PDB file of C-alpha atoms in Angstrom:
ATOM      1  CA  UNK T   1      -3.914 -11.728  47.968  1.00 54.00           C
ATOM      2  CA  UNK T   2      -7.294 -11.552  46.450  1.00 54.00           C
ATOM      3  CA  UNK T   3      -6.937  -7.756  45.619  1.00 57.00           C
ATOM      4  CA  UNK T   4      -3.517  -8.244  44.637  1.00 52.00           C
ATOM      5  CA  UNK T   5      -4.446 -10.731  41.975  1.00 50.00           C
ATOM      6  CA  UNK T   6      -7.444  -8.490  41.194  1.00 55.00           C
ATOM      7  CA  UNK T   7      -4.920  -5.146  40.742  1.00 52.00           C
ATOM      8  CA  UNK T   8      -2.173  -7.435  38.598  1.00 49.00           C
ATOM      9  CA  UNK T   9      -5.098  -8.520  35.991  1.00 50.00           C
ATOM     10  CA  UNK T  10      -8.044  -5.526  35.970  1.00 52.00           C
ATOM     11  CA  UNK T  11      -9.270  -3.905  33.485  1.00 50.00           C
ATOM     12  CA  UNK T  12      -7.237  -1.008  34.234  1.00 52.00           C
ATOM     13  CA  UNK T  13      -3.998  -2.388  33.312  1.00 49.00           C
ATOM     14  CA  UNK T  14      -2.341  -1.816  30.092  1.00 46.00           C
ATOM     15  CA  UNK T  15      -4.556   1.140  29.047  1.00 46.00           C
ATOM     16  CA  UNK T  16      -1.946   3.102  28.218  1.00 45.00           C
ATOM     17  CA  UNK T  17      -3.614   4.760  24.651  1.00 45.00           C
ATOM     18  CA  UNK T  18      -2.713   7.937  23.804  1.00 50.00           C
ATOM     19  CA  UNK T  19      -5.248  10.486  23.135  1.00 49.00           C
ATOM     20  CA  UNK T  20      -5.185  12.578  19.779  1.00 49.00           C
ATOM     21  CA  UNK T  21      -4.241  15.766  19.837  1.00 56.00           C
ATOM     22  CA  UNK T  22      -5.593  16.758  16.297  1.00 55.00           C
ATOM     23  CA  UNK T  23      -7.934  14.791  14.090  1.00 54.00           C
ATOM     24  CA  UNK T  24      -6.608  11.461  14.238  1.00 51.00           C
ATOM     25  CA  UNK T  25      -8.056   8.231  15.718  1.00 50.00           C
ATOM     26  CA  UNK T  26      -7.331   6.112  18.774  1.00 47.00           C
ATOM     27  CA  UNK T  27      -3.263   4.442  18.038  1.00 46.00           C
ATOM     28  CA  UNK T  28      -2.697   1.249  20.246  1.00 50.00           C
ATOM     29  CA  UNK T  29       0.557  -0.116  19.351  1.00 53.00           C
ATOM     30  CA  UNK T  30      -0.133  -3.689  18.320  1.00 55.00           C
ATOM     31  CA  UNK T  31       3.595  -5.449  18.202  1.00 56.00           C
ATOM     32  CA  UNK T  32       5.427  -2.940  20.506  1.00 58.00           C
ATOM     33  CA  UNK T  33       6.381  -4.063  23.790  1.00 62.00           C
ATOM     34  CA  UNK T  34       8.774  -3.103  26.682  1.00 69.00           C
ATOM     35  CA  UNK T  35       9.653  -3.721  30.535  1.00 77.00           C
ATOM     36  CA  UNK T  36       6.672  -2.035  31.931  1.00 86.00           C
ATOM     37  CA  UNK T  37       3.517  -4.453  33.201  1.00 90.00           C
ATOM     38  CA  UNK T  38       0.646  -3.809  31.519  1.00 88.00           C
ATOM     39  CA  UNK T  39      -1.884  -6.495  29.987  1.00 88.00           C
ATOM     40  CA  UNK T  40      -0.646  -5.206  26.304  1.00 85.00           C
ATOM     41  CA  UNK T  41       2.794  -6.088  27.353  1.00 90.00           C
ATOM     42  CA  UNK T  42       1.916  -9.807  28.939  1.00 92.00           C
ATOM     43  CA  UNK T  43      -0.684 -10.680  26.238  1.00 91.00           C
ATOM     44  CA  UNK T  44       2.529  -9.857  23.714  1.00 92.00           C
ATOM     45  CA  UNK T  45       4.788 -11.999  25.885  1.00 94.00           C
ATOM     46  CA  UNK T  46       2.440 -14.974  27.077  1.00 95.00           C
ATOM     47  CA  UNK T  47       1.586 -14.652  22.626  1.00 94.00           C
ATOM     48  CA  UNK T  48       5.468 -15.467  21.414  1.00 95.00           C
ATOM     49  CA  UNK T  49       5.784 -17.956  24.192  1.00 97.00           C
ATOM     50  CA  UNK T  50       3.049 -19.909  23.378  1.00 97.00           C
ATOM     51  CA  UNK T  51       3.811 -19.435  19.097  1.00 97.00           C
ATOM     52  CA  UNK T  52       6.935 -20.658  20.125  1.00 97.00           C
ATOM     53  CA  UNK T  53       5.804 -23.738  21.831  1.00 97.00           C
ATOM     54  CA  UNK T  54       3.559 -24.655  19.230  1.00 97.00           C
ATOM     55  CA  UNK T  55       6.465 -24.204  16.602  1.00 97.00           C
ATOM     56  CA  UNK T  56       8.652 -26.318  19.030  1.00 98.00           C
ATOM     57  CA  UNK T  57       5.816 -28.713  19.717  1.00 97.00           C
ATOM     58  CA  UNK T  58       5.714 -29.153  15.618  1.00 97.00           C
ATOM     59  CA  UNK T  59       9.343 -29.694  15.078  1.00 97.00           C
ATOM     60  CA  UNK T  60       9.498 -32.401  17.751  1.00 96.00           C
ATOM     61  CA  UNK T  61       6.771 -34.166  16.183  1.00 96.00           C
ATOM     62  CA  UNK T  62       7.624 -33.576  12.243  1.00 97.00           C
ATOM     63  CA  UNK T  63      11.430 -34.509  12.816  1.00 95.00           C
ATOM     64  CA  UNK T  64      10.811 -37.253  15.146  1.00 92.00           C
ATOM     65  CA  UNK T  65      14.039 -38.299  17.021  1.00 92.00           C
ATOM     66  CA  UNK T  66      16.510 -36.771  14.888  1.00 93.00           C
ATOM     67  CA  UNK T  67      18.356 -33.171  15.239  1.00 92.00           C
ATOM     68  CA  UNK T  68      15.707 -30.875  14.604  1.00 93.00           C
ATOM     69  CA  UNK T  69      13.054 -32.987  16.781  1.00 95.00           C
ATOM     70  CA  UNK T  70      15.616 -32.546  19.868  1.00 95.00           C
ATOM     71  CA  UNK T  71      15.856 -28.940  19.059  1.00 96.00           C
ATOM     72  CA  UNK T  72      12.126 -28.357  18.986  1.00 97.00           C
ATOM     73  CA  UNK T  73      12.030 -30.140  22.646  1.00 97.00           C
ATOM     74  CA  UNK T  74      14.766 -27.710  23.287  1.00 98.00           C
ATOM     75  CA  UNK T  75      12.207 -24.878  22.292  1.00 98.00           C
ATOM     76  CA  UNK T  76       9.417 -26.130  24.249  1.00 98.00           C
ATOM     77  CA  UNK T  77      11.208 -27.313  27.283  1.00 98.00           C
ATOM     78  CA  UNK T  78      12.975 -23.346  27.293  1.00 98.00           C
ATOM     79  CA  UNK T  79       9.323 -21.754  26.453  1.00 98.00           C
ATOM     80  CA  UNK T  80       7.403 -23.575  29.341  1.00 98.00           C
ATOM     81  CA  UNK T  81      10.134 -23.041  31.871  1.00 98.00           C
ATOM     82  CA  UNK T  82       9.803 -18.841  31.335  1.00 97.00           C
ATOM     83  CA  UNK T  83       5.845 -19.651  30.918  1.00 97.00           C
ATOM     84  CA  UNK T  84       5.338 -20.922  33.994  1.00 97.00           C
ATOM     85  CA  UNK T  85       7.318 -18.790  36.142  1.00 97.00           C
ATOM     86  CA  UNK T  86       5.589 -15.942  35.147  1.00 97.00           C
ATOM     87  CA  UNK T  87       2.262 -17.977  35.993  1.00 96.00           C
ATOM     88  CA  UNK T  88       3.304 -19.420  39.075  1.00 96.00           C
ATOM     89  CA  UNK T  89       4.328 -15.826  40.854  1.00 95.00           C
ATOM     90  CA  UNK T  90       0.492 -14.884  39.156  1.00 95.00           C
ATOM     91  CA  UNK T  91      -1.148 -17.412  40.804  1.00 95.00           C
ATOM     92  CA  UNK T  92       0.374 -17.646  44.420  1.00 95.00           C
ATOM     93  CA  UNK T  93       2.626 -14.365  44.928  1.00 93.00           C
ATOM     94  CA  UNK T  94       0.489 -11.723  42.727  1.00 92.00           C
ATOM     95  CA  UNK T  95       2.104  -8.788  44.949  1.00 91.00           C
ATOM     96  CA  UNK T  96       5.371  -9.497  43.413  1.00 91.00           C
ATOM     97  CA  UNK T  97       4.009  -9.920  39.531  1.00 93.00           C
ATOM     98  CA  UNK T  98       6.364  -8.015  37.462  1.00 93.00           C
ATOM     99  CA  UNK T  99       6.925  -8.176  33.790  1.00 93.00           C
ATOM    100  CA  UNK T 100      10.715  -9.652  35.258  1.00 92.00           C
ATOM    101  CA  UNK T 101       9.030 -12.638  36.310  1.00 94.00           C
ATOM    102  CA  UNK T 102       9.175 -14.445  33.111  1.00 95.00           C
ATOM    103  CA  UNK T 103      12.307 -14.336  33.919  1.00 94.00           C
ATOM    104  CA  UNK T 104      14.126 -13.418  30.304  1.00 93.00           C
ATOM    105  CA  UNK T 105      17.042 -11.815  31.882  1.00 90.00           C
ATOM    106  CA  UNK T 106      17.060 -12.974  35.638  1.00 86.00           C
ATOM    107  CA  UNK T 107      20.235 -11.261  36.240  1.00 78.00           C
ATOM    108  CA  UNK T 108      20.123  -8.435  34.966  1.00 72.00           C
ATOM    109  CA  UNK T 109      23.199  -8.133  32.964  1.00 81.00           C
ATOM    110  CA  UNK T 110      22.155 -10.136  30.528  1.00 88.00           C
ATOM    111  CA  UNK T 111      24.556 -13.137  31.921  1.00 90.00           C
ATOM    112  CA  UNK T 112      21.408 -15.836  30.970  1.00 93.00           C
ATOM    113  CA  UNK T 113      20.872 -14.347  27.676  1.00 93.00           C
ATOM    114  CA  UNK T 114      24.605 -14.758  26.980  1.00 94.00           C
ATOM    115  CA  UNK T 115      24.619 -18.418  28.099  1.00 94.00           C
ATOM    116  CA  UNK T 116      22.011 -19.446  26.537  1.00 96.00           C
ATOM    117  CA  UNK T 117      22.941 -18.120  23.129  1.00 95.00           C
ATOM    118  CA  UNK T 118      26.547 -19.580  23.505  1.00 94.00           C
ATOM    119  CA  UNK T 119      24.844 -23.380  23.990  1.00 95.00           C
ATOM    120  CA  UNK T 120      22.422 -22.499  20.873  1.00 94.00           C
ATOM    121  CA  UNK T 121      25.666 -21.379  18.505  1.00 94.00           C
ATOM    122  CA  UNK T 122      27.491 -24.264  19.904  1.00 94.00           C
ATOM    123  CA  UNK T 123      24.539 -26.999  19.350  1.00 93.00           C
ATOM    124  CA  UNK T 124      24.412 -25.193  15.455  1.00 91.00           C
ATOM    125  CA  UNK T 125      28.440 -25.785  14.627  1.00 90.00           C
ATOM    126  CA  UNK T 126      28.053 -29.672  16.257  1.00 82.00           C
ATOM    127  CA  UNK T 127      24.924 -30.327  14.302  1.00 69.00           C
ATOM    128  CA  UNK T 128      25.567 -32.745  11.375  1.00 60.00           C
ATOM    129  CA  UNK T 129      27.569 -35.026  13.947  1.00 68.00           C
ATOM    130  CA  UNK T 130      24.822 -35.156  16.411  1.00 81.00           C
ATOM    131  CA  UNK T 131      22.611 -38.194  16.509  1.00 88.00           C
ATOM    132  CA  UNK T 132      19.886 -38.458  19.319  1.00 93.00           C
ATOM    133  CA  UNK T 133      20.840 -41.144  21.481  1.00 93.00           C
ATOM    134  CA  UNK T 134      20.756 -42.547  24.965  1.00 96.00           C
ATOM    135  CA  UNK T 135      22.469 -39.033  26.625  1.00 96.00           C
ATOM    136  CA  UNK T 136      19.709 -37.404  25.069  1.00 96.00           C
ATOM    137  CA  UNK T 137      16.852 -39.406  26.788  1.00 97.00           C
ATOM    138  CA  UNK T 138      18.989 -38.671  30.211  1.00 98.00           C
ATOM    139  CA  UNK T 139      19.345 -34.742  29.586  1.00 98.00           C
ATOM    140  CA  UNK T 140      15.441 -34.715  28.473  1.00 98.00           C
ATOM    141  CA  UNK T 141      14.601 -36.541  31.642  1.00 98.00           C
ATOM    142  CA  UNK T 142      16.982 -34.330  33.812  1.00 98.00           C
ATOM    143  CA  UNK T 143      15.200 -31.264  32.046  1.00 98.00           C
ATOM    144  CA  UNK T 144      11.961 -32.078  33.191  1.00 98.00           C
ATOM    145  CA  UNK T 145      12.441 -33.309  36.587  1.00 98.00           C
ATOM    146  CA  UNK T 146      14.577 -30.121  37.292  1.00 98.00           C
ATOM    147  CA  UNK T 147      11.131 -27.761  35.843  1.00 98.00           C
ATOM    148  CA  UNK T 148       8.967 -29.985  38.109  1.00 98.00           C
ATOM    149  CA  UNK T 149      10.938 -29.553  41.082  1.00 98.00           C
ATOM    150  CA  UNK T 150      11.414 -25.912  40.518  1.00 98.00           C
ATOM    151  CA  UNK T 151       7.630 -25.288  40.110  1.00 98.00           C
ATOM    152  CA  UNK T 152       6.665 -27.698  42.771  1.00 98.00           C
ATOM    153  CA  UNK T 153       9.635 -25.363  44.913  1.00 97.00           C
ATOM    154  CA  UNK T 154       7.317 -21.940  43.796  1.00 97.00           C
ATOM    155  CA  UNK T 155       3.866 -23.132  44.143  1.00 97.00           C
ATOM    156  CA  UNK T 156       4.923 -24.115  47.603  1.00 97.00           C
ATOM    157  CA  UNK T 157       6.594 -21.827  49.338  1.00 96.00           C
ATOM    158  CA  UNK T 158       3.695 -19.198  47.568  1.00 95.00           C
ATOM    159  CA  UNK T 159       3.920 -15.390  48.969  1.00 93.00           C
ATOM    160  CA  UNK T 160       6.927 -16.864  50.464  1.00 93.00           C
ATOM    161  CA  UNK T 161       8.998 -17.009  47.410  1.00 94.00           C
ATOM    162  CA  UNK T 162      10.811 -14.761  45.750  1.00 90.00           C
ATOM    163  CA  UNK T 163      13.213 -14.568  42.516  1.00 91.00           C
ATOM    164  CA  UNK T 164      15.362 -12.117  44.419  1.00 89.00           C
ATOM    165  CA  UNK T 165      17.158 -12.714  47.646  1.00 88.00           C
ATOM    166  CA  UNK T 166      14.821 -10.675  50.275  1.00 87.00           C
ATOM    167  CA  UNK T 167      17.221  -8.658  52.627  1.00 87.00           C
ATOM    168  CA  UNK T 168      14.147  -7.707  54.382  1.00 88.00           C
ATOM    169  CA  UNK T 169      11.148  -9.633  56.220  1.00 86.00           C
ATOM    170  CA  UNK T 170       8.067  -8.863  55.263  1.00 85.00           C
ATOM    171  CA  UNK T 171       4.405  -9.746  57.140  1.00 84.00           C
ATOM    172  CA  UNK T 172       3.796 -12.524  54.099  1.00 85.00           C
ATOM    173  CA  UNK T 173       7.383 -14.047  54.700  1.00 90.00           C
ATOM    174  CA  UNK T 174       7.567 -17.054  56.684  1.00 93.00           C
ATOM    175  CA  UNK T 175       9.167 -20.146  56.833  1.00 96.00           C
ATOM    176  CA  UNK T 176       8.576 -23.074  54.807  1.00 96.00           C
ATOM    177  CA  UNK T 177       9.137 -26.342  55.944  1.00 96.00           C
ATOM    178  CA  UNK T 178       6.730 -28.593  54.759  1.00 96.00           C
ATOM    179  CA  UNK T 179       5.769 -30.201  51.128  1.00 97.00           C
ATOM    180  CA  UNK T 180       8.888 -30.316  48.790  1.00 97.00           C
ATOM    181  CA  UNK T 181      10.817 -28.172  51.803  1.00 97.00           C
ATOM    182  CA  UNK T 182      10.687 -31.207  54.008  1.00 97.00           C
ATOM    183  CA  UNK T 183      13.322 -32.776  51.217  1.00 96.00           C
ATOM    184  CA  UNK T 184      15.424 -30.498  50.621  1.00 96.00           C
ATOM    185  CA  UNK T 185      16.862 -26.504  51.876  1.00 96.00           C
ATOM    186  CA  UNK T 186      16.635 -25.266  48.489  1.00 96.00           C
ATOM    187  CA  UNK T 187      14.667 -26.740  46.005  1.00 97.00           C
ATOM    188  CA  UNK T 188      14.182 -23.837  43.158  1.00 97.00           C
ATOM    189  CA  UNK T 189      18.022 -23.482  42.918  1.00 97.00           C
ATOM    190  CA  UNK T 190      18.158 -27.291  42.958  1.00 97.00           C
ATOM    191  CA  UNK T 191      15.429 -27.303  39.896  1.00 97.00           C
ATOM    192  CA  UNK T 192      17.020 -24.755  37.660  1.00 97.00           C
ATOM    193  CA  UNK T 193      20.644 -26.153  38.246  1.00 97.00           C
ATOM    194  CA  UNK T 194      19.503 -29.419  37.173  1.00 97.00           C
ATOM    195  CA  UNK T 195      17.142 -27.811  34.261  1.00 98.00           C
ATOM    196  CA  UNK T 196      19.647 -25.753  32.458  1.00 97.00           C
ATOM    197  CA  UNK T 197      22.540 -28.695  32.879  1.00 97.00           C
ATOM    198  CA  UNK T 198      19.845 -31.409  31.571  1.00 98.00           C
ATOM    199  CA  UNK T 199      18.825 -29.205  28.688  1.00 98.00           C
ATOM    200  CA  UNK T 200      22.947 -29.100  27.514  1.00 97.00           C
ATOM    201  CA  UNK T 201      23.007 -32.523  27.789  1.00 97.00           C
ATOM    202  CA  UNK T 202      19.850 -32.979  25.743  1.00 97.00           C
ATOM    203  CA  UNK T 203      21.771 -31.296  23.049  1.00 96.00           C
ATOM    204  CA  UNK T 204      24.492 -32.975  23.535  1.00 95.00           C
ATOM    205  CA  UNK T 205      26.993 -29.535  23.913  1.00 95.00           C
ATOM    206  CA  UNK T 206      30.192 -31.136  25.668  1.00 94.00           C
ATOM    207  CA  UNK T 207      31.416 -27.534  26.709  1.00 95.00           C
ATOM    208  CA  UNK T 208      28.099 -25.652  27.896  1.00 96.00           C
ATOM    209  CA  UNK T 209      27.058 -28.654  30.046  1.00 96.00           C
ATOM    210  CA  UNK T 210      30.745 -28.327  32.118  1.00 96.00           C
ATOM    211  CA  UNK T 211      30.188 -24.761  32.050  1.00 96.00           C
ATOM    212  CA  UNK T 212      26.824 -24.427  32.829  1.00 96.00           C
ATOM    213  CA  UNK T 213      27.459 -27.104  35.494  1.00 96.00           C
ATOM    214  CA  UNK T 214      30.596 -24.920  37.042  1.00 95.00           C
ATOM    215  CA  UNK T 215      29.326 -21.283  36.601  1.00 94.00           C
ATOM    216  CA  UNK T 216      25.752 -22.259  37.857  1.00 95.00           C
ATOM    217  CA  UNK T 217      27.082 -24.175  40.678  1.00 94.00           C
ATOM    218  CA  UNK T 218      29.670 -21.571  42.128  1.00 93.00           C
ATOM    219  CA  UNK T 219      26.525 -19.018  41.611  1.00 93.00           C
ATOM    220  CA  UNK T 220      24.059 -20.772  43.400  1.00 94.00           C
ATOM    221  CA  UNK T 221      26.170 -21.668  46.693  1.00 94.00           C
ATOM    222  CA  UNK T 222      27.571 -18.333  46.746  1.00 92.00           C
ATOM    223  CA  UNK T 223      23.934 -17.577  46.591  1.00 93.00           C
ATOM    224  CA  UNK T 224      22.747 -19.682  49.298  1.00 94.00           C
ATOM    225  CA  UNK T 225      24.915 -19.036  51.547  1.00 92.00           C
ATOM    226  CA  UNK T 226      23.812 -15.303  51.508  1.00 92.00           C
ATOM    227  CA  UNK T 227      20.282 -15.896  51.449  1.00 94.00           C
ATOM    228  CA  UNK T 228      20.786 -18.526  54.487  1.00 94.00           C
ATOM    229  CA  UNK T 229      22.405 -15.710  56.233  1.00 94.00           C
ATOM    230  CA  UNK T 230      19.464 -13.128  55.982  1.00 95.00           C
ATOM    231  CA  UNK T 231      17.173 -16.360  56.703  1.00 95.00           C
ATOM    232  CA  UNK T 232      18.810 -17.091  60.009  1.00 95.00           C
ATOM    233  CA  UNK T 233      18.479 -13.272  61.092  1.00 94.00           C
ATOM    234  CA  UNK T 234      14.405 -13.913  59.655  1.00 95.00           C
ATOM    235  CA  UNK T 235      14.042 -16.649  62.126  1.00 96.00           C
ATOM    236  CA  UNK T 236      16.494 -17.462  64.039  1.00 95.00           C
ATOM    237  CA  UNK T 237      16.976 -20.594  66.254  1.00 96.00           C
ATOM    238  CA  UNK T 238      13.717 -21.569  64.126  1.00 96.00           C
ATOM    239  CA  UNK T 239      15.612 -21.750  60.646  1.00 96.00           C
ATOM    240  CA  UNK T 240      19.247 -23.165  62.392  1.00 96.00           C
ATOM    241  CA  UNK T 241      16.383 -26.155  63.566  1.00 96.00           C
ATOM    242  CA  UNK T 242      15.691 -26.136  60.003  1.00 97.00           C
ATOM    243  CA  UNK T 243      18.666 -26.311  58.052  1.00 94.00           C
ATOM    244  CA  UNK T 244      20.412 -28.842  60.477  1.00 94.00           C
ATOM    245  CA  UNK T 245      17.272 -31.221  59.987  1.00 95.00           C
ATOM    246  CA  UNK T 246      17.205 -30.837  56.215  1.00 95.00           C
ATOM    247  CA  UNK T 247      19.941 -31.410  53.569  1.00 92.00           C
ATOM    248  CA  UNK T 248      20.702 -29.197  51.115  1.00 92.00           C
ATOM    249  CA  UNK T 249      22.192 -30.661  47.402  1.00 92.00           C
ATOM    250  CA  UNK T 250      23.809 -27.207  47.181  1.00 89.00           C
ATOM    251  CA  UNK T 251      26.852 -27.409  48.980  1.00 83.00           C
ATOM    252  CA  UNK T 252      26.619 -24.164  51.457  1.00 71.00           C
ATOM    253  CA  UNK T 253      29.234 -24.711  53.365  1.00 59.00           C
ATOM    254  CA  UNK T 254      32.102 -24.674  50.565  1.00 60.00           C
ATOM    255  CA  UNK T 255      31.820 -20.383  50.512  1.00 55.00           C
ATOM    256  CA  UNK T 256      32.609 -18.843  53.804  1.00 54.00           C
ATOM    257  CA  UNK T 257      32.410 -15.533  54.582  1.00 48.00           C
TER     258      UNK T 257
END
């Protein structure tokens, strides 16, 4: 892991300067950024993250509990949740550091993006009606539990987790029963469920929380049950021990194949 780690951070990554052909001078592209994982790339990333925290951070504090103070939560609640999966697969799965683990567009077709941006333009046409109230201290608190839980779910399961169902076993794959795994099957689907549902209800959006709540829900068991398939063929009578000892809060058993 230690060379791993050492590989994902040295020197050598992100030197990606060009060198002039004709009399000009070294050109490192100071605000350009794309998919590929070099330090220029996650200094850029790790920059507007934390510029957006700060901003967030401000808001909440400036506004107070009123509109814009929920908002900036919103911001820093969102910011910290992509921050720290990027830092959690850097600290305890460094093989499988990618610039995808901050986790911007998890599924690829841009299904997150979409969602997310829906709950934003709806929050913006309900605003002047809004008033922070009681739902707002339960969504807040549902938010953070749900990041805790979902962190807690990485840093445990370390070289063991991954943000992609693994359809292969490989030597650093084994199974995790103990910590936050004693609790429950499935913790990081568990965390982000109830993370993206708390943050709608923070914000009070009526029709992203029910959809967020739906769409998520049917993803994630259809998701489990998959993953719980390539699990038992991991481990066999080891994982069936598992899974009839430990409840899941994702109903598994509602997709059958």
């Amino acid at each position: 892991m230690e060379s791993a780690r050492e590989e994902a951070f040295g020197p050598n990554v992100g030197q990606f300067r060009r060198q002039p052909t004709g009399p000009q001078r070294w050109y490192t592209p100071v605000a350009a950024i794309d998919t590929t994982h070099t330090s220029h790339n996650i200094a850029l990333t790790a920059c507007a993250l934390g510029i957006a925290m700060g901003v967030g951070l401000s808001m909440a504090c400036v506004c107070g509990w009123s509109t814009w103070g929920v908002f900036g939560m919103y911001v820093v609640l969102v910011s910290t949740y992509h921050m720290l999966e990027y830092l959690s697969v850097a600290l305890y799965n460094p093989e499988r550091l990618e610039m995808g683990s901050f986790m911007f567009n998890p599924d690829v077709d841009n299904g997150y993006i979409m969602a997310m941006g829906m709950s934003l333009v709806e929050y913006a046409v309900g605003y002047g009606g809004r008033t922070p109230g009681v739902i707002t201290v339960v969504g807040l608190g549902a938010a953070v539990a749900g990041q805790i839980v979902r962190t807690l779910a990485m840093v445990t399961a370390k070289t063991s987790f991954n943000h992609y169902v693994a359809t292969r076993q490989v030597a650093d794959h084994s199974l995790v029963t103990h910590g936050i795994y004693a609790y429950e099957r499935h913790p990081s689907y568990v965390g982000f469920y109830v993370w993206s549902v708390g943050l709608q209800v923070m914000l009070q959006n009526v029709c992203s929380a029910v959809l967020f709540s739906a769409v998520l829900g049917y993803f994630f068991v259809k998701r489990t049950k998959k993953e719980e398939l390539f699990l038992i063929r991991f481990f066999g009578h080891k994982y069936l021990e598992y899974r009839n000892q430990t409840r899941s809060l994702i109903p598994v058993g509602l997709i059958k194949y």
